[in-house]
Short mmCIF file of C-alpha atoms and ligand atoms in Angstrom, two decimals:
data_model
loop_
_atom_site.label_atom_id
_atom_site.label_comp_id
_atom_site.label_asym_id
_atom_site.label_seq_id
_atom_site.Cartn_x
_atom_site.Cartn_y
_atom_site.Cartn_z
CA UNK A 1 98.38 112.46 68.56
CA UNK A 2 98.05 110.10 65.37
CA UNK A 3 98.58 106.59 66.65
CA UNK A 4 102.09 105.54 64.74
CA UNK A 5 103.76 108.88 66.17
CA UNK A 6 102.94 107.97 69.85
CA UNK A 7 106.19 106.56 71.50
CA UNK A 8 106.26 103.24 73.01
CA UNK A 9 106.14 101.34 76.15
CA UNK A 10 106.55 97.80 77.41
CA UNK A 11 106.46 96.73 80.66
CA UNK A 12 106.35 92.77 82.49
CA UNK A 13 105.30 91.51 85.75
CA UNK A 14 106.16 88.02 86.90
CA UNK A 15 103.15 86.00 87.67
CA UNK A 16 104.64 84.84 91.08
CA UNK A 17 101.64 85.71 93.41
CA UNK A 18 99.05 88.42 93.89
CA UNK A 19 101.00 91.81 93.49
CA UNK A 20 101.88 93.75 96.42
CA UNK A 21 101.29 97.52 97.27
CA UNK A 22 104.88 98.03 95.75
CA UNK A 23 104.49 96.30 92.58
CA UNK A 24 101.00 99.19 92.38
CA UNK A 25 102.65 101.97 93.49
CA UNK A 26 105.96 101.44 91.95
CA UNK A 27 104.97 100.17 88.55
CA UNK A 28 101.29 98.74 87.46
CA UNK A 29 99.74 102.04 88.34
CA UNK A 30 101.95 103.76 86.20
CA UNK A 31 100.91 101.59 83.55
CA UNK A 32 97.54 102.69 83.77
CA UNK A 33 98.43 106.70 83.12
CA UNK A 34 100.23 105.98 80.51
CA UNK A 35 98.11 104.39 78.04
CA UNK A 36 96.25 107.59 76.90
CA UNK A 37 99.81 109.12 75.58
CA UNK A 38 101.08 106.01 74.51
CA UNK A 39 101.32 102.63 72.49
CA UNK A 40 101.65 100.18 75.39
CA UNK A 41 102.57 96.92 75.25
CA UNK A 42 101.97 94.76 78.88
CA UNK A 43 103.19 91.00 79.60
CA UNK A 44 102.73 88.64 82.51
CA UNK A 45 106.21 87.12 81.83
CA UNK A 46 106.06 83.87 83.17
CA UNK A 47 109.22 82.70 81.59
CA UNK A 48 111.00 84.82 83.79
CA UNK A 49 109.39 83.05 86.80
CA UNK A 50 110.38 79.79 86.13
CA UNK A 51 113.67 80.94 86.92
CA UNK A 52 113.14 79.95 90.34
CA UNK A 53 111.17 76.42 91.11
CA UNK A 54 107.86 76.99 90.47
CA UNK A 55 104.75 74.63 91.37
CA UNK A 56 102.93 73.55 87.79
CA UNK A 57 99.50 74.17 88.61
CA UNK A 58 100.04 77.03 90.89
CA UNK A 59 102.36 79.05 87.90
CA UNK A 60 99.50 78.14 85.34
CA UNK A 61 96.54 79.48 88.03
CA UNK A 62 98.82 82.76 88.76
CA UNK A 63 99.43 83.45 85.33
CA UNK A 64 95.75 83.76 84.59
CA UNK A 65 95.31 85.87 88.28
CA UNK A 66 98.16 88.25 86.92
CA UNK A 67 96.70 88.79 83.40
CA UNK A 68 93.21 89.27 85.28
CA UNK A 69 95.14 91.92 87.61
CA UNK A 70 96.78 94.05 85.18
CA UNK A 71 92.78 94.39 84.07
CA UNK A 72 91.33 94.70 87.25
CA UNK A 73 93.88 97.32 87.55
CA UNK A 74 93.08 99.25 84.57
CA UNK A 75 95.42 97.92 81.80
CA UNK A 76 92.61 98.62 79.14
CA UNK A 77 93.10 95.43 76.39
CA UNK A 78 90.99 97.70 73.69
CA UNK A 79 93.66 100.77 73.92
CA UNK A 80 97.17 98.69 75.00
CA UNK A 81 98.45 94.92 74.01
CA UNK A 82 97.90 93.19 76.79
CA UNK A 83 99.65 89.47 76.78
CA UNK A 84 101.42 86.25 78.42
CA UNK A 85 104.73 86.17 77.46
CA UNK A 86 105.46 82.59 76.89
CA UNK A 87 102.10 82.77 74.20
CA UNK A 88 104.56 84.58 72.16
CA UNK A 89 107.86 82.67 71.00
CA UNK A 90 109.99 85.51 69.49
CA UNK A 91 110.69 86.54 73.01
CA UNK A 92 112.78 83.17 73.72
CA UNK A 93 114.16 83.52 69.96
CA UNK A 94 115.35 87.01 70.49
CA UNK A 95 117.04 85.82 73.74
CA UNK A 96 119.11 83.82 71.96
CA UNK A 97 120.18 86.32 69.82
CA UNK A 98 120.88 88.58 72.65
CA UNK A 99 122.92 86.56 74.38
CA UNK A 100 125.53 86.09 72.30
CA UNK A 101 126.15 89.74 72.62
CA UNK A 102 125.86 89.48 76.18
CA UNK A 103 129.03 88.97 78.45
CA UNK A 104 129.43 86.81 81.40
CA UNK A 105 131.01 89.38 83.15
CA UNK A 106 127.96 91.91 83.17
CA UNK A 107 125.47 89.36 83.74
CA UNK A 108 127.53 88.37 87.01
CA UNK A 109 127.59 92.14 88.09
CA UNK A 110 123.49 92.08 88.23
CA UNK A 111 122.66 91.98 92.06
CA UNK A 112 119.31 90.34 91.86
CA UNK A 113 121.56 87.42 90.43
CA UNK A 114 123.74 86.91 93.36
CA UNK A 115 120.33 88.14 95.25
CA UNK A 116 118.58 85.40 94.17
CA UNK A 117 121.39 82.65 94.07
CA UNK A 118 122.03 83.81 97.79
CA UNK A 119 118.06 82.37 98.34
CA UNK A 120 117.97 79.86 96.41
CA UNK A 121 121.77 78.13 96.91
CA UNK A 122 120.39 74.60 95.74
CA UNK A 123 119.16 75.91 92.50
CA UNK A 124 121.41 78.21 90.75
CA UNK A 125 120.37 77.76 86.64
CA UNK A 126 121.57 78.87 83.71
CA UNK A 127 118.11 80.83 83.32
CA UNK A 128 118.82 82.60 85.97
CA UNK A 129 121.91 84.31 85.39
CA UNK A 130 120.67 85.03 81.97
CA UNK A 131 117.50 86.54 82.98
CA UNK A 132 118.61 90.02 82.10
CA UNK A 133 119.01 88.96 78.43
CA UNK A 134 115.59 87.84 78.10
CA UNK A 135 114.13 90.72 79.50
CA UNK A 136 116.09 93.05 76.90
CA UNK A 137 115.03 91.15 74.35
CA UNK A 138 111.35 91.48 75.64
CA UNK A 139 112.02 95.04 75.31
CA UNK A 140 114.02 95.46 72.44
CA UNK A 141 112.03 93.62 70.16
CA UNK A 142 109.05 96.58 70.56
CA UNK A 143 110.80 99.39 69.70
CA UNK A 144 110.71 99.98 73.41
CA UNK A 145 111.10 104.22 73.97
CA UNK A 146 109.84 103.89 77.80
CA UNK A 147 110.26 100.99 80.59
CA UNK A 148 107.70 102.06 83.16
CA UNK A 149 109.37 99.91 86.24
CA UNK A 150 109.94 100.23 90.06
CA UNK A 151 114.03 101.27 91.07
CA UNK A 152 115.26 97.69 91.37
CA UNK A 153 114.66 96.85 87.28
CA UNK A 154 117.03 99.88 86.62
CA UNK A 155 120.28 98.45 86.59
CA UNK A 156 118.60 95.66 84.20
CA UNK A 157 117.53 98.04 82.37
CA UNK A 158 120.86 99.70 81.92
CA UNK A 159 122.07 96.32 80.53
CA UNK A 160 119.28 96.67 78.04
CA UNK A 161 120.67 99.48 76.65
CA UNK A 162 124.33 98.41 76.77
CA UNK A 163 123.19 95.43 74.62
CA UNK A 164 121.20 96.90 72.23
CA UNK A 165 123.95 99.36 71.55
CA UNK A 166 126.31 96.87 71.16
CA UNK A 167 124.00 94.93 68.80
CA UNK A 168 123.62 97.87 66.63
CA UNK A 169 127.19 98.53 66.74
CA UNK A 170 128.21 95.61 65.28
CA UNK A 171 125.42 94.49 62.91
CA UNK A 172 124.02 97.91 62.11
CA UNK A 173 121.07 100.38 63.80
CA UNK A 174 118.32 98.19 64.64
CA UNK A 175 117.43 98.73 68.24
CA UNK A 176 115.74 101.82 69.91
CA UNK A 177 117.85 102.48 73.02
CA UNK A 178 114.94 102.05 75.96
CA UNK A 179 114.63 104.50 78.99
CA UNK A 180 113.50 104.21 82.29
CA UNK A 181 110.58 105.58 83.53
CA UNK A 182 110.79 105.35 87.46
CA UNK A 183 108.28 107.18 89.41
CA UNK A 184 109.14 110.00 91.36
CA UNK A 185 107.17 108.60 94.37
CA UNK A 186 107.24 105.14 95.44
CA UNK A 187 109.68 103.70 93.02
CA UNK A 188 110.62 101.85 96.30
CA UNK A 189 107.73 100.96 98.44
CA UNK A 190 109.43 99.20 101.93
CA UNK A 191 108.43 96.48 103.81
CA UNK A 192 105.84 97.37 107.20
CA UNK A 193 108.17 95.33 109.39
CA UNK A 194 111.32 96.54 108.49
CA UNK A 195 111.51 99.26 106.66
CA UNK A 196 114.98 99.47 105.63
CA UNK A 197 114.16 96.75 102.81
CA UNK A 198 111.84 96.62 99.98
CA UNK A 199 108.39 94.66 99.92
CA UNK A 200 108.26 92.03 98.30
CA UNK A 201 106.13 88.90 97.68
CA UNK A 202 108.28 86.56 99.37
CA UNK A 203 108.76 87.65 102.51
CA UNK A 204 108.14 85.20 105.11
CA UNK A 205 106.54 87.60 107.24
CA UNK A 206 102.45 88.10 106.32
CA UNK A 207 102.54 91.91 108.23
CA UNK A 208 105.54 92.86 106.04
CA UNK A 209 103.35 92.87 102.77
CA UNK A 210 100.22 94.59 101.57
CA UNK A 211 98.60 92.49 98.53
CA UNK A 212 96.56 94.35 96.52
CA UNK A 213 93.16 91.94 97.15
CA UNK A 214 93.45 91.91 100.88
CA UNK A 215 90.40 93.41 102.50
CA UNK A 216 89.73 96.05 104.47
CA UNK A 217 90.51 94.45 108.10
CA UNK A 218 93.42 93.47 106.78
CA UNK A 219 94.89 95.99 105.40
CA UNK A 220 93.93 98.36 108.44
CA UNK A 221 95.44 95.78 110.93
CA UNK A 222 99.12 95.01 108.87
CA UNK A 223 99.42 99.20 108.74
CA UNK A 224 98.44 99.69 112.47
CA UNK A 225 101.17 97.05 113.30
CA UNK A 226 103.56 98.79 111.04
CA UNK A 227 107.26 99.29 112.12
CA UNK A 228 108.08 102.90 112.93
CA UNK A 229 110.57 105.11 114.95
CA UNK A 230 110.26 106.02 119.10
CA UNK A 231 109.72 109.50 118.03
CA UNK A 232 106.35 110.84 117.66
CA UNK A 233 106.33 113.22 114.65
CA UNK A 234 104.74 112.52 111.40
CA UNK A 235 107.70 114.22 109.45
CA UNK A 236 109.56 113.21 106.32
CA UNK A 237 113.18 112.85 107.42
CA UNK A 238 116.55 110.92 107.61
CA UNK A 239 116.28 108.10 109.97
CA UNK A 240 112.60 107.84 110.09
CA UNK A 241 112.52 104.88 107.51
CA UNK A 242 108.76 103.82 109.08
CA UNK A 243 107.37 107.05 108.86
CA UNK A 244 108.77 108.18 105.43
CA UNK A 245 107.44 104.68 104.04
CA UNK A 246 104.24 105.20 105.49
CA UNK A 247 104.25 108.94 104.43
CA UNK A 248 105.51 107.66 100.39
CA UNK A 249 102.79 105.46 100.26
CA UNK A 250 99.96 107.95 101.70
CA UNK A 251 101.39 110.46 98.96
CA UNK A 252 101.38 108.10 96.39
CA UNK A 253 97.11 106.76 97.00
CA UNK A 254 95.84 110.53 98.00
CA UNK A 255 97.93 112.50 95.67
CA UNK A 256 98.55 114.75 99.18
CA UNK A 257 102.60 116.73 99.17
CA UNK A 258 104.74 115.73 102.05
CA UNK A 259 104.28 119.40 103.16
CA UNK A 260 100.52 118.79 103.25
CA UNK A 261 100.92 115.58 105.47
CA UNK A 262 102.75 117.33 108.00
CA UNK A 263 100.40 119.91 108.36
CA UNK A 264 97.03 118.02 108.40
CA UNK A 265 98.70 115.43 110.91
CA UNK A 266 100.57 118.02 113.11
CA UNK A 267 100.00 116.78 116.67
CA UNK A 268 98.47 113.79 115.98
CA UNK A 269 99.87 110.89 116.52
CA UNK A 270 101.48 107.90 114.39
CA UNK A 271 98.14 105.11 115.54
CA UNK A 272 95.87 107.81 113.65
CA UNK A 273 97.94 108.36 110.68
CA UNK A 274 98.60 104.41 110.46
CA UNK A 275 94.86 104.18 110.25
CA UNK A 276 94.42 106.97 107.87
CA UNK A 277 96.83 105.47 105.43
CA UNK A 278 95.43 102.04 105.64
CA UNK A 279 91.86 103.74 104.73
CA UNK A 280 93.46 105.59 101.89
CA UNK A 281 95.13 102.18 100.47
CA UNK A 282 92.08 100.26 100.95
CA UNK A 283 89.99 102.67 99.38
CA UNK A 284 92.37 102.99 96.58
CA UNK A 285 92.85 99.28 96.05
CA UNK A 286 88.31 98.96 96.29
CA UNK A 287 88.03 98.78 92.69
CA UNK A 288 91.24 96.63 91.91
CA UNK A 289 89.27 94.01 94.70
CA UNK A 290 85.53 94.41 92.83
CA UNK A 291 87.01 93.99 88.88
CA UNK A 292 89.24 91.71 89.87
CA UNK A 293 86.27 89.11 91.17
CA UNK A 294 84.38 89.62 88.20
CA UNK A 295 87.45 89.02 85.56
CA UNK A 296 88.07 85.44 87.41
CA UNK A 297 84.31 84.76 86.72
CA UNK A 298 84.55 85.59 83.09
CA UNK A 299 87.53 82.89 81.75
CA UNK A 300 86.07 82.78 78.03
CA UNK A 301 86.97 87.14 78.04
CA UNK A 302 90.00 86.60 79.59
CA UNK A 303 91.26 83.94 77.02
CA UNK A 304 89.85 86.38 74.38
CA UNK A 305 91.95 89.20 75.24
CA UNK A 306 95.13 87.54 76.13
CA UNK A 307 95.13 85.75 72.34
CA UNK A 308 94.19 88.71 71.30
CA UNK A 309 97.32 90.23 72.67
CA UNK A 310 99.49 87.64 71.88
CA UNK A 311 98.37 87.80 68.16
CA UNK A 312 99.08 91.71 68.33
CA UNK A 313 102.40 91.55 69.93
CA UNK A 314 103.79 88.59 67.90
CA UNK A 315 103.39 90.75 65.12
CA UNK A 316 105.29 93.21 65.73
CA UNK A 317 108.11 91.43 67.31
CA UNK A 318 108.34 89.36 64.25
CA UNK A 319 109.39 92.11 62.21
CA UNK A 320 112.03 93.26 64.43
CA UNK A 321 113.09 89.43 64.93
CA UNK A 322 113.51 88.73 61.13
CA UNK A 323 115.45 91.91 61.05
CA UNK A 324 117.76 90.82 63.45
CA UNK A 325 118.38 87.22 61.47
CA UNK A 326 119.05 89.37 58.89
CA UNK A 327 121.54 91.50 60.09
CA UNK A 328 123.52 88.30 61.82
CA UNK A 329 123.64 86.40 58.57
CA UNK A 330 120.97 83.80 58.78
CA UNK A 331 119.53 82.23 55.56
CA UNK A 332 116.26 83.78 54.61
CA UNK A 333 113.36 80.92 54.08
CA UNK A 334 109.84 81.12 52.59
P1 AMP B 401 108.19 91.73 90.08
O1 AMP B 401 107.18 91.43 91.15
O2 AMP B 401 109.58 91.49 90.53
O3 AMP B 401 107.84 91.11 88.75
O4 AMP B 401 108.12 93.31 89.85
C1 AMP B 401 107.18 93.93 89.00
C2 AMP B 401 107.35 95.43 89.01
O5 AMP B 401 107.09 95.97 90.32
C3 AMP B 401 108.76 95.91 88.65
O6 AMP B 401 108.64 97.07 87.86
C4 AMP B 401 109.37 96.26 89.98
O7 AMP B 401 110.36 97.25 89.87
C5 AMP B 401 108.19 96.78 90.76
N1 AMP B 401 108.33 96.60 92.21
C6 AMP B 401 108.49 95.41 92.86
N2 AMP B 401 108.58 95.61 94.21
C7 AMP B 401 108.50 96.96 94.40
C8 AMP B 401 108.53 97.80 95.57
N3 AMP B 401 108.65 97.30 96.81
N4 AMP B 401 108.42 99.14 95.39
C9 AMP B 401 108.27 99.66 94.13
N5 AMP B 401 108.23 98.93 93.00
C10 AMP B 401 108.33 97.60 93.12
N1 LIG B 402 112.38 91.70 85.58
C1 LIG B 402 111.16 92.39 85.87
C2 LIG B 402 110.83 92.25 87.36
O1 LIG B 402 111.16 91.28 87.98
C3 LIG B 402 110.01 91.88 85.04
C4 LIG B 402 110.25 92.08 83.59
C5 LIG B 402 110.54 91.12 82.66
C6 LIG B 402 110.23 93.32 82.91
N2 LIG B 402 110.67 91.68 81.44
C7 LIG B 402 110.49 93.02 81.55
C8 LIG B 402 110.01 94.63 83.29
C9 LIG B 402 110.57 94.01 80.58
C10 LIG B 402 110.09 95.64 82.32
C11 LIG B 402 110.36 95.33 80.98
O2 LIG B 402 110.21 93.09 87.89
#
């Protein structure tokens, strides 16, 4: 397909520690599969992540460990725009912009607001409530067609859309109305220890979480220690929340049905399929582990794609950014 009539996709990641198994399944993967139909645009949005505190030194090093991730991972900086969000200032323009068609009373509806303010009680910023509005605009200002993104980014993805369509309501069309694009399997990988909630980097306990660089032994040992029912079946249904988490994220690495689970582990038990999906995620995550050590090695490449990228995407967004100060009445310059 000529390039200009391939649709477009942007997608972010914060750069608030090494990426879990969910964060892979439920969105980077994607990424990967869908830069051969599409123009994609990737960003390690570390403005978003200083939305909670953040250490200095530690945000800086796991900014550069992101953008090296989405790499090792297979973001492909020749075929997609690969950048760091704060590198590129119309995003924080455009939020502006944004927000004043924003209402308070949607932005308090978001639930990883009062999520987050539940966590973080002492430190309940402005930024924070508003980080909806910056993501829109990190969309909106692409031309965004597709938001590849795990199930918990849908309802700010929804206010994406309500925005933009107000914004082109009352200015005039200027905003392609983004969709989601949430996979069909493992848009919502669980935690190992208690399956009834999502996994996520912060969780206090270290078996909850598979990161995508730990080893072998370590991946092995947090699945074999993985929470799961009384029963003894390896079948996909209501109630077992272990089991159909560990069956999700076998599907998702092998490619294997549900249907073809049960049948290859009928009468086994749950200690041999725990081991059999900790092979299959270590073995999928072996090449993530081996580019991702040689990226680190290689700063000067790294720096040379990610201003690459930032050149690329600033761009673009400028011309949808000095349409937008058009259409609100600003005074041209230059
Ligand atoms: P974050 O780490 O919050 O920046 O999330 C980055 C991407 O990973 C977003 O698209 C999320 O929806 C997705 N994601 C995060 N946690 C999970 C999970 N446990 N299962 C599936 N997708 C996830
Ligand atoms: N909010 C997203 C998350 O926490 C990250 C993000 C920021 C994003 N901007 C985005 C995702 C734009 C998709 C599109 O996961």
């Amino acid at each position: 397909m000529p390039e200009e009539q391939k649709k477009i996709i942007f997608s972010g990641i914060q750069p608030t520690g090494t990426f879990t198994l969910g964060n892979y399944i439920g969105a980077v993967r994607n990424w990967i599969k869908l830069q051969e139909e599409y123009n994609c645009i990737y960003s390690i949005v570390d403005l978003h992540a200083i939305t909670v505190k953040q250490d200095p030194a530690k945000l800086r090093q796991h900014t550069l460990e992101a953008y090296a991730l989405i790499l090792a991972c297979g973001v492909d900086p020749e075929k997609s725009i690969a950048f760091i969000q704060s590198h590129v200032k119309t995003h924080a323009e455009m939020n502006w912009i944004l927000a004043c068609s924003t209402q308070f009373g949607e932005l308090s509806r978001m639930t990883q607001f009062k999520d987050k303010s539940a966590k973080h009680p002492d430190d309940i910023n402005a930024g924070l409530f508003t980080y909806p509005v910056l993501m829109a605009a990190d969309i909106l200002l692409y031309k965004t067609d597709l938001v590849p993104v795990g199930v918990d980014q849908k309802q700010h993805l929804e206010l994406a859309r309500d925005v933009a369509k107000r914004f082109n309501q009352k200015y005039g069309e200027l905003f392609t109305i983004p969709e989601p694009y949430i996979p069909e399997i493992g848009a919502k990988v669980m935690s190992l220890q208690d399956p009834t909630k999502k996994m996520s980097k912060s969780d206090e306990n270290p078996n909850a979480c598979i990161f995508i660089l730990d080893d072998t032994d370590t991946i092995i040992r947090k699945f074999k220690r993985a929470v799961t029912d009384s029963d003894s079946e390896i079948r996909y249904a209501e109630g077992k929340d272990g089991i159909n988490n560990l069956m999700t994220i076998f599907s998702a690495v092998t490619g294997d049905s549900f249907e073809k689970i049960e049948r290859d582990f009928a009468g086994k038990g749950y200690g041999e399929f725990k081991l059999a999906v900790g092979e299959a995620v270590s073995e999928a995550l072996r090449p993530v582990r081996e580019n991702f050590a040689r990226l680190m090695q290689d700063k000067e490449y790294l720096k040379k794609c990610y201003s690459e990228g930032a050149q690329k995407a600033l761009s673009i967004s400028q011309k949808t950014l000095s349409k937008a100060y058009r259409k609100v009445g600003f005074v041209d310059f230059k």
